[in-house]
Tab-separated table of C-alpha atoms and ligand atoms in Angstrom:
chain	number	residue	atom	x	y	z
A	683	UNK	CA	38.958	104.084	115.000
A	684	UNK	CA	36.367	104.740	112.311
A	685	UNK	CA	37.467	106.490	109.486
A	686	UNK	CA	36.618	108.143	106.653
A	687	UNK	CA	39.291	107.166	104.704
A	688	UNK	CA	42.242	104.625	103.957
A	689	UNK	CA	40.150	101.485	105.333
A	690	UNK	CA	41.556	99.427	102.869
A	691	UNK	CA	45.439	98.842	104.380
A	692	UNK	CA	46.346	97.253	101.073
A	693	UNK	CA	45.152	99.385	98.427
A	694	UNK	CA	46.636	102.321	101.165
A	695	UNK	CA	50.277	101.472	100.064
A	696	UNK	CA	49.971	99.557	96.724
A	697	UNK	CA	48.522	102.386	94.738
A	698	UNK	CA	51.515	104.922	96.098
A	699	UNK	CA	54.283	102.314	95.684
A	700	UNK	CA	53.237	101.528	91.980
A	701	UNK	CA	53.159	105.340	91.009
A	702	UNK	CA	56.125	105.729	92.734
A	703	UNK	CA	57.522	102.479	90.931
A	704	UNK	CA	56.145	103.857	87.466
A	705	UNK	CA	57.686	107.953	88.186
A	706	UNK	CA	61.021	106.517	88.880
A	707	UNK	CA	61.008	104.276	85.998
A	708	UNK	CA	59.459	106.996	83.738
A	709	UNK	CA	62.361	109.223	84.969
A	710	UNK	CA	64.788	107.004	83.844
A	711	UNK	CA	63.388	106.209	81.038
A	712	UNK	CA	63.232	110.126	80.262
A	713	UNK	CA	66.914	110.235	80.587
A	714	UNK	CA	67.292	107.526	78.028
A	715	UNK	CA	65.178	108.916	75.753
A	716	UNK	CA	66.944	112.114	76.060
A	717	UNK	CA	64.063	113.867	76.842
A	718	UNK	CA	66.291	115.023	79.774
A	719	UNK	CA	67.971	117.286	77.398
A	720	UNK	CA	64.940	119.095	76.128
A	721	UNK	CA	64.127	120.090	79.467
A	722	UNK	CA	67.834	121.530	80.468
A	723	UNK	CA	67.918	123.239	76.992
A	724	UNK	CA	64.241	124.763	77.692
A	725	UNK	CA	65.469	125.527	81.377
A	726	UNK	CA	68.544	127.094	80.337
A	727	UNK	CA	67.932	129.442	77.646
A	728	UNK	CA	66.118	132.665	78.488
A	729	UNK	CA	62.761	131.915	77.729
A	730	UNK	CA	61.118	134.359	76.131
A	731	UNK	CA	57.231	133.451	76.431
A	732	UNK	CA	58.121	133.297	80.342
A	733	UNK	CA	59.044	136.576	80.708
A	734	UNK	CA	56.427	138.121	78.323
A	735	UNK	CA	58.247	139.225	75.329
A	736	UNK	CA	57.967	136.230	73.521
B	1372	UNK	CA	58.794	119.792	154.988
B	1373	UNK	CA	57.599	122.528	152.629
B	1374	UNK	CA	55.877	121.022	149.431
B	1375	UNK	CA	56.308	122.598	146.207
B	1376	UNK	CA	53.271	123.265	144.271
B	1377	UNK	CA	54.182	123.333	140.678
B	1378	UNK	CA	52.501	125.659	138.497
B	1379	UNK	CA	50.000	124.379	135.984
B	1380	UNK	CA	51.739	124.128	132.756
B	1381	UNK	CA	50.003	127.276	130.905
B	1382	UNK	CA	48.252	125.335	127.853
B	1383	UNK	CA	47.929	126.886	124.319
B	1384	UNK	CA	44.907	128.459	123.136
B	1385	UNK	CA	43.459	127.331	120.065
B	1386	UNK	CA	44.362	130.914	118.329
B	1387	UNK	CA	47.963	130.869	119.228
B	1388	UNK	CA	47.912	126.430	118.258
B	1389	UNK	CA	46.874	127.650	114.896
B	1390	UNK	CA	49.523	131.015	114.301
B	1391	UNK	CA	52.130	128.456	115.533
B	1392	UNK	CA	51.027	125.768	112.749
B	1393	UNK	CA	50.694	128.464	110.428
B	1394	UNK	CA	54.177	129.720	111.194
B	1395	UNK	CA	55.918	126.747	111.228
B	1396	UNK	CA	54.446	126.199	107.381
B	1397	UNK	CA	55.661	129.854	106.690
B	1398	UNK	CA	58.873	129.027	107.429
B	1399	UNK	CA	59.036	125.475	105.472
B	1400	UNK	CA	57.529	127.532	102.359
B	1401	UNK	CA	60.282	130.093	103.285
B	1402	UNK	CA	63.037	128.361	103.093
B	1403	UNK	CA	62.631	125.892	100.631
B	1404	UNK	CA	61.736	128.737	98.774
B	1405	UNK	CA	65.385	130.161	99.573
B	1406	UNK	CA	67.039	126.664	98.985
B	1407	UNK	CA	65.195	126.175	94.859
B	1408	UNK	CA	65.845	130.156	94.529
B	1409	UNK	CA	69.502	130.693	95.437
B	1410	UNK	CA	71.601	131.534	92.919
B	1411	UNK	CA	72.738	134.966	94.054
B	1412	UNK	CA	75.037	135.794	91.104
B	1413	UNK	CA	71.746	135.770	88.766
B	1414	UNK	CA	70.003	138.339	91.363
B	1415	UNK	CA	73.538	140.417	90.832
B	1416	UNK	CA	74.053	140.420	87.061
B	1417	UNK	CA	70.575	139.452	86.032
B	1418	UNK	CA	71.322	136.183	84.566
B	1419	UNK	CA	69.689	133.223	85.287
B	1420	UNK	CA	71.312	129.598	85.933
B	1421	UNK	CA	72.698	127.311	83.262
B	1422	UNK	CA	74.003	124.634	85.111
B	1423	UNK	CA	73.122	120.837	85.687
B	1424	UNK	CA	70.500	121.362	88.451
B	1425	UNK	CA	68.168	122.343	86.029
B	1426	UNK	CA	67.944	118.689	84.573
B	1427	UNK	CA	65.762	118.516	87.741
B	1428	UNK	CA	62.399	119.637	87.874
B	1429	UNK	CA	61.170	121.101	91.287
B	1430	UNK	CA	57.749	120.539	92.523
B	1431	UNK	CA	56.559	123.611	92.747
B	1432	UNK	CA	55.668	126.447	90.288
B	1433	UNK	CA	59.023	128.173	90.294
B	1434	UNK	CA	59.784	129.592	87.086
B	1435	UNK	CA	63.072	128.142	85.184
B	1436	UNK	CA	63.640	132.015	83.727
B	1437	UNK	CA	63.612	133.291	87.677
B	1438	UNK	CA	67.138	134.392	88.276
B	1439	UNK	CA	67.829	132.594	91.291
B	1440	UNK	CA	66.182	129.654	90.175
B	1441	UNK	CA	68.156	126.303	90.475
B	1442	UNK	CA	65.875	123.788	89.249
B	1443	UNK	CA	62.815	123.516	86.291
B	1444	UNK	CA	59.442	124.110	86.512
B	1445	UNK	CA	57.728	120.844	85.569
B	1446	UNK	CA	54.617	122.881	84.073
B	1447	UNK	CA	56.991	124.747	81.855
B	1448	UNK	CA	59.336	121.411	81.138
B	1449	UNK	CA	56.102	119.970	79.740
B	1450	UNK	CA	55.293	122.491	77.325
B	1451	UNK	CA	58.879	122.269	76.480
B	1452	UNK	CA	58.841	118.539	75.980
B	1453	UNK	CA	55.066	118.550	73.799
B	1454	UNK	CA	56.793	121.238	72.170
B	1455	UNK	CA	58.965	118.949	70.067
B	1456	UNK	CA	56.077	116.490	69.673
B	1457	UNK	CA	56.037	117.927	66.444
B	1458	UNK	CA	59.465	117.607	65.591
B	1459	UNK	CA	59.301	114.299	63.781
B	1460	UNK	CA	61.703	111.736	62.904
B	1461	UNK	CA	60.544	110.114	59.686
B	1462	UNK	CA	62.067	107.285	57.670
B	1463	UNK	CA	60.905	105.245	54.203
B	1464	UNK	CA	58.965	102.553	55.169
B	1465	UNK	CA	60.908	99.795	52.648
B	1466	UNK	CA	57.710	97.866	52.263
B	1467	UNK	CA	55.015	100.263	51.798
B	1468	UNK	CA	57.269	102.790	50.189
B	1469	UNK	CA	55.867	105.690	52.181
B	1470	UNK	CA	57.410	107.927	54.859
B	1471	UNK	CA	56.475	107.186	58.276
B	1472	UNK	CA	56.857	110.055	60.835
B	1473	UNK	CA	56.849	109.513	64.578
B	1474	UNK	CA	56.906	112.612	67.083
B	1475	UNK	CA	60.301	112.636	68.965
B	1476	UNK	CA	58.279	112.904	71.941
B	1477	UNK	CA	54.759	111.388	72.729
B	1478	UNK	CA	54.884	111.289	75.780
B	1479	UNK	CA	56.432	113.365	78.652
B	1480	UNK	CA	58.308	110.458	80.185
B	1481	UNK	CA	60.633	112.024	82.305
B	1482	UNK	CA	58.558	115.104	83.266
B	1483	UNK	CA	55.233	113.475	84.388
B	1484	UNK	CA	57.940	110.983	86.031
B	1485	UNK	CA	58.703	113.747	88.381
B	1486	UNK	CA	54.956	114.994	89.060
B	1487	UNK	CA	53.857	111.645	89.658
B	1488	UNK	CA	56.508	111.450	92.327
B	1489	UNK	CA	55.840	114.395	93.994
B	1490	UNK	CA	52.312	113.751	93.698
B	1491	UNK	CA	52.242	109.779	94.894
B	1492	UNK	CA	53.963	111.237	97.921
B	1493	UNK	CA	52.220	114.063	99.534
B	1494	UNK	CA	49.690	115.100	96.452
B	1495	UNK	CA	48.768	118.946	96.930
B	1496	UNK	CA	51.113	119.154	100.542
B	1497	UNK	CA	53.157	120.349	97.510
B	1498	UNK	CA	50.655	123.523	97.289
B	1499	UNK	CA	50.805	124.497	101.211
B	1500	UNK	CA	54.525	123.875	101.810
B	1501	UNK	CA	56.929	123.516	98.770
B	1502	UNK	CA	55.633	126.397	95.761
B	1503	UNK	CA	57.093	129.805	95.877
B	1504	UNK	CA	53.615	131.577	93.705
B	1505	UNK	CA	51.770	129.578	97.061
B	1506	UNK	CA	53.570	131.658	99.221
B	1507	UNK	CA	53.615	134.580	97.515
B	1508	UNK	CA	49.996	134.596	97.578
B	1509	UNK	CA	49.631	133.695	101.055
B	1510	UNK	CA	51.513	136.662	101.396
B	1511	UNK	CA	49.201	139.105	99.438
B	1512	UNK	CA	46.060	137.517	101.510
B	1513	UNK	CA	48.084	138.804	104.967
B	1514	UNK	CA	47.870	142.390	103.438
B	1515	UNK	CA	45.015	143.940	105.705
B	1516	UNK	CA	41.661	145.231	104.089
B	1517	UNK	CA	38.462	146.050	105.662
B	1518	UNK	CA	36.935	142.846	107.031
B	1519	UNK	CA	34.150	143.277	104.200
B	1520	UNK	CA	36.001	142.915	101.603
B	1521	UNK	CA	38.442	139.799	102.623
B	1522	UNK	CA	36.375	136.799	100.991
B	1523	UNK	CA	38.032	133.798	101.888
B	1524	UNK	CA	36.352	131.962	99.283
B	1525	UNK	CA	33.925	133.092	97.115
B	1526	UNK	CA	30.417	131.311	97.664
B	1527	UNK	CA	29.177	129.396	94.368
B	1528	UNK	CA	32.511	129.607	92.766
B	1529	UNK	CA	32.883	125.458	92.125
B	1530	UNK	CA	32.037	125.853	88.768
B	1531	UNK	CA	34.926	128.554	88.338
B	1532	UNK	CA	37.485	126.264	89.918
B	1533	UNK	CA	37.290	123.912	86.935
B	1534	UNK	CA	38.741	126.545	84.869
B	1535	UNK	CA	42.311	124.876	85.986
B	1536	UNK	CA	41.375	121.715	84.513
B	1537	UNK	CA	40.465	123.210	81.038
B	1538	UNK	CA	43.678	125.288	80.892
B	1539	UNK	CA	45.776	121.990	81.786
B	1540	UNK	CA	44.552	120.336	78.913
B	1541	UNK	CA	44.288	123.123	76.682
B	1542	UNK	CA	46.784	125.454	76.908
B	1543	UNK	CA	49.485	123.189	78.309
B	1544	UNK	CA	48.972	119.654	76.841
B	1545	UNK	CA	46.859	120.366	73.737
B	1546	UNK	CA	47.823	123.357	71.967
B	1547	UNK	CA	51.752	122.762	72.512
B	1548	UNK	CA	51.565	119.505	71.317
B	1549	UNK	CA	49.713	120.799	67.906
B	1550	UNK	CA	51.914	123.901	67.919
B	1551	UNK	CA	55.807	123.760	68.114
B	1552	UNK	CA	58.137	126.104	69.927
B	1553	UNK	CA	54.852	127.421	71.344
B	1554	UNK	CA	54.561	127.096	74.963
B	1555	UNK	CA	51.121	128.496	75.349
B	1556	UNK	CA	50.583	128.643	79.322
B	1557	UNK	CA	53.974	130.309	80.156
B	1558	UNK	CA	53.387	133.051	76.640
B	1559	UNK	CA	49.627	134.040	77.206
B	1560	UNK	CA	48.895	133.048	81.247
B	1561	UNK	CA	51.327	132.534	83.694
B	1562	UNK	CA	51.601	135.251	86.088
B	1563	UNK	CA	54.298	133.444	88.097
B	1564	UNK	CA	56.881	134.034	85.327
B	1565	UNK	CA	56.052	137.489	84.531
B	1566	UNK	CA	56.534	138.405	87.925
B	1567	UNK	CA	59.722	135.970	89.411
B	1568	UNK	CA	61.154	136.119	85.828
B	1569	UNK	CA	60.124	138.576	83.268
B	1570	UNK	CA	59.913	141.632	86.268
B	1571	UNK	CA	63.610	141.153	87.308
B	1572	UNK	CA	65.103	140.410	83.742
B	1573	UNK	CA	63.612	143.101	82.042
B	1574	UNK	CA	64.266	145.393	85.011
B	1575	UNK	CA	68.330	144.119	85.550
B	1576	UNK	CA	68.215	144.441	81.241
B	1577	UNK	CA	67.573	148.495	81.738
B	1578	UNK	CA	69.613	149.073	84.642
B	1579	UNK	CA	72.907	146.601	84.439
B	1580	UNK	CA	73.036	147.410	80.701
B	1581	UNK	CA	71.200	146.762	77.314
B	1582	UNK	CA	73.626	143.953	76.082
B	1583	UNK	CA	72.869	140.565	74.749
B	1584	UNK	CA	75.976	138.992	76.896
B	1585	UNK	CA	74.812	140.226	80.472
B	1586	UNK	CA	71.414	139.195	79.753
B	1587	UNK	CA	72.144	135.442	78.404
B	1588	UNK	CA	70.066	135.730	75.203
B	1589	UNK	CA	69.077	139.496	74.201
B	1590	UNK	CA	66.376	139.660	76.498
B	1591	UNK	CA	67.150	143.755	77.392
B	1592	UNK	CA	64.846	145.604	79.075
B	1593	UNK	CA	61.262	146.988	79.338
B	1594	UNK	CA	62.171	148.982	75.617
B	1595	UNK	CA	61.194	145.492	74.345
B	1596	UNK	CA	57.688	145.098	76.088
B	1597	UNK	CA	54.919	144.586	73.609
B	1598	UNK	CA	51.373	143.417	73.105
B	1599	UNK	CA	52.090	140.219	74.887
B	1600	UNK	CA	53.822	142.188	78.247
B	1601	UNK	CA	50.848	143.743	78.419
B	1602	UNK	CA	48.413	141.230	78.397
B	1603	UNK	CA	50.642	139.769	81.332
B	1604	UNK	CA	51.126	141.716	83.603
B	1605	UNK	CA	47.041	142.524	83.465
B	1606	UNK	CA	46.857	138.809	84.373
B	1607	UNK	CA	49.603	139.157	86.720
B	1608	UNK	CA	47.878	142.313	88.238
B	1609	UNK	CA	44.219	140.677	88.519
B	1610	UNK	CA	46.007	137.706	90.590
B	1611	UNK	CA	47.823	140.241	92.701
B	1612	UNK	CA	44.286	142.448	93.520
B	1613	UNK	CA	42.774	139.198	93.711
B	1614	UNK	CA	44.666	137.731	96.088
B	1615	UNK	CA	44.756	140.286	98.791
B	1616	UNK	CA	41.095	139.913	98.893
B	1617	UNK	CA	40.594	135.935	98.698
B	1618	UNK	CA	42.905	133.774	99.115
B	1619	UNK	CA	44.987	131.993	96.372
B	1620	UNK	CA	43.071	132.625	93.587
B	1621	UNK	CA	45.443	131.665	90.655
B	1622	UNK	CA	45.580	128.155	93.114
B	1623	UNK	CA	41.981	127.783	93.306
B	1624	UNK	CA	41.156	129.012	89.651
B	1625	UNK	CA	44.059	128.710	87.184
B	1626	UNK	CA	47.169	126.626	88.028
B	1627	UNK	CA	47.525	123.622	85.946
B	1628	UNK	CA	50.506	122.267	88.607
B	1629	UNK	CA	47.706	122.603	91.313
B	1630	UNK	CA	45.352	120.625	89.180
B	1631	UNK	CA	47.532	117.711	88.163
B	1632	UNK	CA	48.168	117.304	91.955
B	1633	UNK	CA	45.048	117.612	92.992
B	1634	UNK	CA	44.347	113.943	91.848
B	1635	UNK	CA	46.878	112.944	93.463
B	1636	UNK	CA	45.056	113.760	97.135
B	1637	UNK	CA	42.872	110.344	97.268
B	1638	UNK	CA	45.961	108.178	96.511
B	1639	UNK	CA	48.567	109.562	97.853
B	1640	UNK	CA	50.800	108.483	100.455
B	1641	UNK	CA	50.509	111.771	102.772
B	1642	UNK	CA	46.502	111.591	103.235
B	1643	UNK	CA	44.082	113.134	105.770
B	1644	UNK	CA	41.539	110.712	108.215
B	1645	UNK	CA	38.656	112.587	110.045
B	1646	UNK	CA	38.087	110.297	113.050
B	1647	UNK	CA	34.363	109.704	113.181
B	1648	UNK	CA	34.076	108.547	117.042
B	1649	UNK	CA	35.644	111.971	117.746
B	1650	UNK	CA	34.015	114.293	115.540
B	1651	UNK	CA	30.922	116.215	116.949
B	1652	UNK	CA	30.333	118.431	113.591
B	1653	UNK	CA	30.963	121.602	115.552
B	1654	UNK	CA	31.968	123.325	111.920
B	1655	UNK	CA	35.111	124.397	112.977
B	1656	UNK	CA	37.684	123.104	110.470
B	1657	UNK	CA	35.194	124.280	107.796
B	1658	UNK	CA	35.430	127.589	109.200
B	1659	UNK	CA	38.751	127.436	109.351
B	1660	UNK	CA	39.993	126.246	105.713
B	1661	UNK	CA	40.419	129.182	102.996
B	1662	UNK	CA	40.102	126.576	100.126
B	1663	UNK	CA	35.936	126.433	100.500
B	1664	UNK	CA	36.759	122.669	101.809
B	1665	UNK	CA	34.831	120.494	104.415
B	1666	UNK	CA	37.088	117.654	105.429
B	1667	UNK	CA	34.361	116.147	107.136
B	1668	UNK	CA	33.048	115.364	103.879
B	1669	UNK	CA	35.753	115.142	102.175
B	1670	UNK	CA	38.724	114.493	103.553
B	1671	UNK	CA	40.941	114.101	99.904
B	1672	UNK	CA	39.393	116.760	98.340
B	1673	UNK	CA	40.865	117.808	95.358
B	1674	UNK	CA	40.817	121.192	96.687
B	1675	UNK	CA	42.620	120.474	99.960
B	1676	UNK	CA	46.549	121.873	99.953
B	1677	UNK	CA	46.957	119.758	102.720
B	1678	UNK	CA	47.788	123.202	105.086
B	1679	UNK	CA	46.361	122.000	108.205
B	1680	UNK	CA	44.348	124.693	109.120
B	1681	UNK	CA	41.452	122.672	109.863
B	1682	UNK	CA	43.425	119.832	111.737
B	1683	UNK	CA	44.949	122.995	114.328
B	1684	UNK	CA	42.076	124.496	114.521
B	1685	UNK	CA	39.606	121.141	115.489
B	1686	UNK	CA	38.765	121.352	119.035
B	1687	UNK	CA	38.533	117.757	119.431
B	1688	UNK	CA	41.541	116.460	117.844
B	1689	UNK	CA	39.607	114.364	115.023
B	1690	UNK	CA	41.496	115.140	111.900
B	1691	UNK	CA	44.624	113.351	111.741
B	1692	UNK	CA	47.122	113.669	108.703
B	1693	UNK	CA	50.900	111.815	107.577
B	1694	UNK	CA	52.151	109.005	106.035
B	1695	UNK	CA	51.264	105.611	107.811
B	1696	UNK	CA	48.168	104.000	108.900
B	1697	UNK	CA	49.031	105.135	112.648
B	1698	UNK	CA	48.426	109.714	111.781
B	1699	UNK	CA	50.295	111.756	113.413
B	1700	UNK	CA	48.395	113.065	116.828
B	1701	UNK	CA	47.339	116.651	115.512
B	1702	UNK	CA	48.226	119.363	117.770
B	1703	UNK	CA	44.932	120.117	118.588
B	1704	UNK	CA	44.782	116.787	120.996
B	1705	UNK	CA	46.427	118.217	123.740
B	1706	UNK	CA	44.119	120.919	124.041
B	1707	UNK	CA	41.611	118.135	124.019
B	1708	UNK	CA	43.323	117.272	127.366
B	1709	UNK	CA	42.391	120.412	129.013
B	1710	UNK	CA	42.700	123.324	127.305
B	1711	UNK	CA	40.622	126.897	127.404
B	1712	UNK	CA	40.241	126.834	123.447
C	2792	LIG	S1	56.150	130.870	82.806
C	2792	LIG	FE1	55.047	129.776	84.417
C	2792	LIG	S2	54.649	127.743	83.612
C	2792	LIG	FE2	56.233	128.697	82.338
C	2792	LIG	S3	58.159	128.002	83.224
C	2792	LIG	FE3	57.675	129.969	84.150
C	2792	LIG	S4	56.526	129.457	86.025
C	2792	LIG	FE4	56.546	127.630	84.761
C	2793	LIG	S1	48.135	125.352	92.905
C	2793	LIG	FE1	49.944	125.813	91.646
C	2793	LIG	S2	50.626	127.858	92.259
C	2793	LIG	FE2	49.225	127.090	93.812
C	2793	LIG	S3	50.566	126.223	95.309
C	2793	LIG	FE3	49.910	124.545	93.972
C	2793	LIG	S4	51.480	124.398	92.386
C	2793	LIG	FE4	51.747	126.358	93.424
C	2794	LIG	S1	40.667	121.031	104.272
C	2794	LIG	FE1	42.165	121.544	105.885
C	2794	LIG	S2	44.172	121.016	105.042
C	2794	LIG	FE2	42.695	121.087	103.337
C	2794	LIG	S3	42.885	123.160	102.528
C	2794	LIG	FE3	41.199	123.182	104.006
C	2794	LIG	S4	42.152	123.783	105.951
C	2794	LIG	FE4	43.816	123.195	104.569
């Protein structure tokens, strides 16, 4: 089958599997960081610019 | 002996292959919509959630100040994260003698984490299956008009649809990293929050009662609407109007989630193959796709939510989409074998 994309079986998987490799160690590196926190306390507290009255 | 003839198994026209692909998305989009959106008691007493789910960003744009929202938005968690860029910590440097001030944040580790996840996986499949403002405009675009005046995509718009690209850098990346406590795509743009967030809040403020306590943090009701409601809900109102006549505009012109992904699509691991041997360029899938895309051509293109219109409604079964090397057989295949489509 000819087609127009993915020819390359290699470079088909390694370019997913190292972003996936890098998000899950940027996640965790997030929660180190704490960075993790700034998004709950964002998340959690009304936010005000959201719903247009900030 | 008497022979039984069985009856020819009545095959699926190509119309009713493509409702039933379109359905079946409806009801992904539908319920995961449900699942990310279910915290009743916020609906009730026009709260929203506090708890630990919200460390996790969803893929979707699902506003964090939606009621029944469980998780983050990750466009809003950005902004909230190149907010504190500015926050510095700072120290004497012993040697030089001068302060030396690092952001807290310079990059949004843990957030862009999360997008590149979603996006190394399945790219913009987010965009068809998994965003509630996707399916709420696919909802507008079912609201009938006179055929005239339903554009699926407007012709010569490409330049238009790099508008997304400038307001991801700009108003989301840029100007809250310069600007603290400012996050300037959810306070100036974002119709998605003025509608699943600031509609509902302001409205439960005015009706359950005008105190600080019910509301979480003093948000009351419409009595506090200014300059800045206004200028939403005309953005909200152009993407509503908008998107009964073409469909998903705000995906097409203006969402910075949809743009991110959208690079995503060429190396992903959810991708889309066009089998050449099969393909006769009949022009149906290009007829078929509300995005203004021609998988032929293109079959990553950034555009492409990954909805499978054009892969139910090939004749010949040539676009093939999933995860591995071997594609799933599209469902237009077995009308290949026979069918009056
Ligand atoms: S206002 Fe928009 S960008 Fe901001 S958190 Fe809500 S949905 Fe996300
Ligand atoms: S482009 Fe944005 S709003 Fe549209 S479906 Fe994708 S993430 Fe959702
Ligand atoms: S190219 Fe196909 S999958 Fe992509 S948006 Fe168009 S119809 Fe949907």
């Amino acid at each position: 089958m000819k087609n127009k994309s993915n020819s390359n079986i290699v470079l088909r998987y390694l370019i997913p599997a190292l972003l996936l490799t890098c998000a899950v160690g940027f996640i965790i590196y997030g929660i180190f960081d704490g960075e993790v926190n700034a998004v709950l306390s964002k998340a959690t507290a009304l936010c005000r610019e959201c719903v247009g009255i900030g | 002996m008497e022979t039984q003839v069985k009856a020819p198994k009545k095959q699926k026209t190509r119309m009713q292959i493509r409702k039933s692909v379109e359905r079946r998305r409806f009801a992904i989009q539908a319920v995961f919509t449900i699942l990310t959106n279910s915290y009743i008691v916020g609906f009730i007493r026009g709260t929203i959630y506090q708890g630990k789910l919200k460390y996790i960003c969803v893929p979707g744009m699902n506003c964090y100040s939606c009621p029944g929202a469980l998780g983050s938005c990750p466009i809003g968690a950005l902004q909230a994260v190149f907010n504190q860029g500015n926050y510095t910590n700072s120290w004497l440097d012993p040697k030089s003698g001068s302060v030396i001030a690092q952001p807290l944040y310079w990059f949004a580790f843990y957030v862009i984490g999360f997008i590149m996840l979603f996006g190394a996986l399945c790219g913009r499949l987010v965009c068809a299956f998994l965003c509630p403002f996707g399916l709420i405009q696919d909802l507008l675009y079912k609201i009938p008009l006179p055929k005239k005046m339903k554009i699926k995509s407007f012709p010569h718009d490409k330049p238009f649809r790099y508008l997304k690209y400038v307001l991801l850098v700009v108003f989301v990346i840029v100007l809250p990293l310069l600007y603290e406590s400012n996050p300037f795509f959810c306070k100036y743009i974002c119709p998605s929050g003025m509608l699943i967030g600031g509609i509902p809040l302001m409205t439960y403020g005015s009706v359950i009662g005008n105190t600080a306590a019910q509301t979480g943090t003093g948000i009351t009701s419409w009595a506090e609407a200014g300059g800045l409601t206004v200028l939403k809900m005309c953005i909200l109102g152009a993407i509503i109007i908008l998107s009964i006549i073409t469909y998903r505009p705000f995906c097409k012109y203006v969402c910075p989630l949809g743009a991110i992904y959208s690079f995503f699509n060429k190396i992903s691991l959810y991708r889309y193959t066009v089998d050449e041997s099969k393909c006769t360029h009949c022009g149906a899938c290009n007829h078929a796709c509300r995005m203004g895309v021609d998988i032929t051509k293109t079959p990553n293109a950034l555009e492409c939510i990954r909805c499978g219109d054009c892969k139910a409604a090939c004749p010949h079964g040539a676009i093939c989409s999933g995860f591995g090397i071997k594609k799933k057989q599209d469902p237009a295949s077995d009308v290949n074998k026979g069918s009056a489509a």
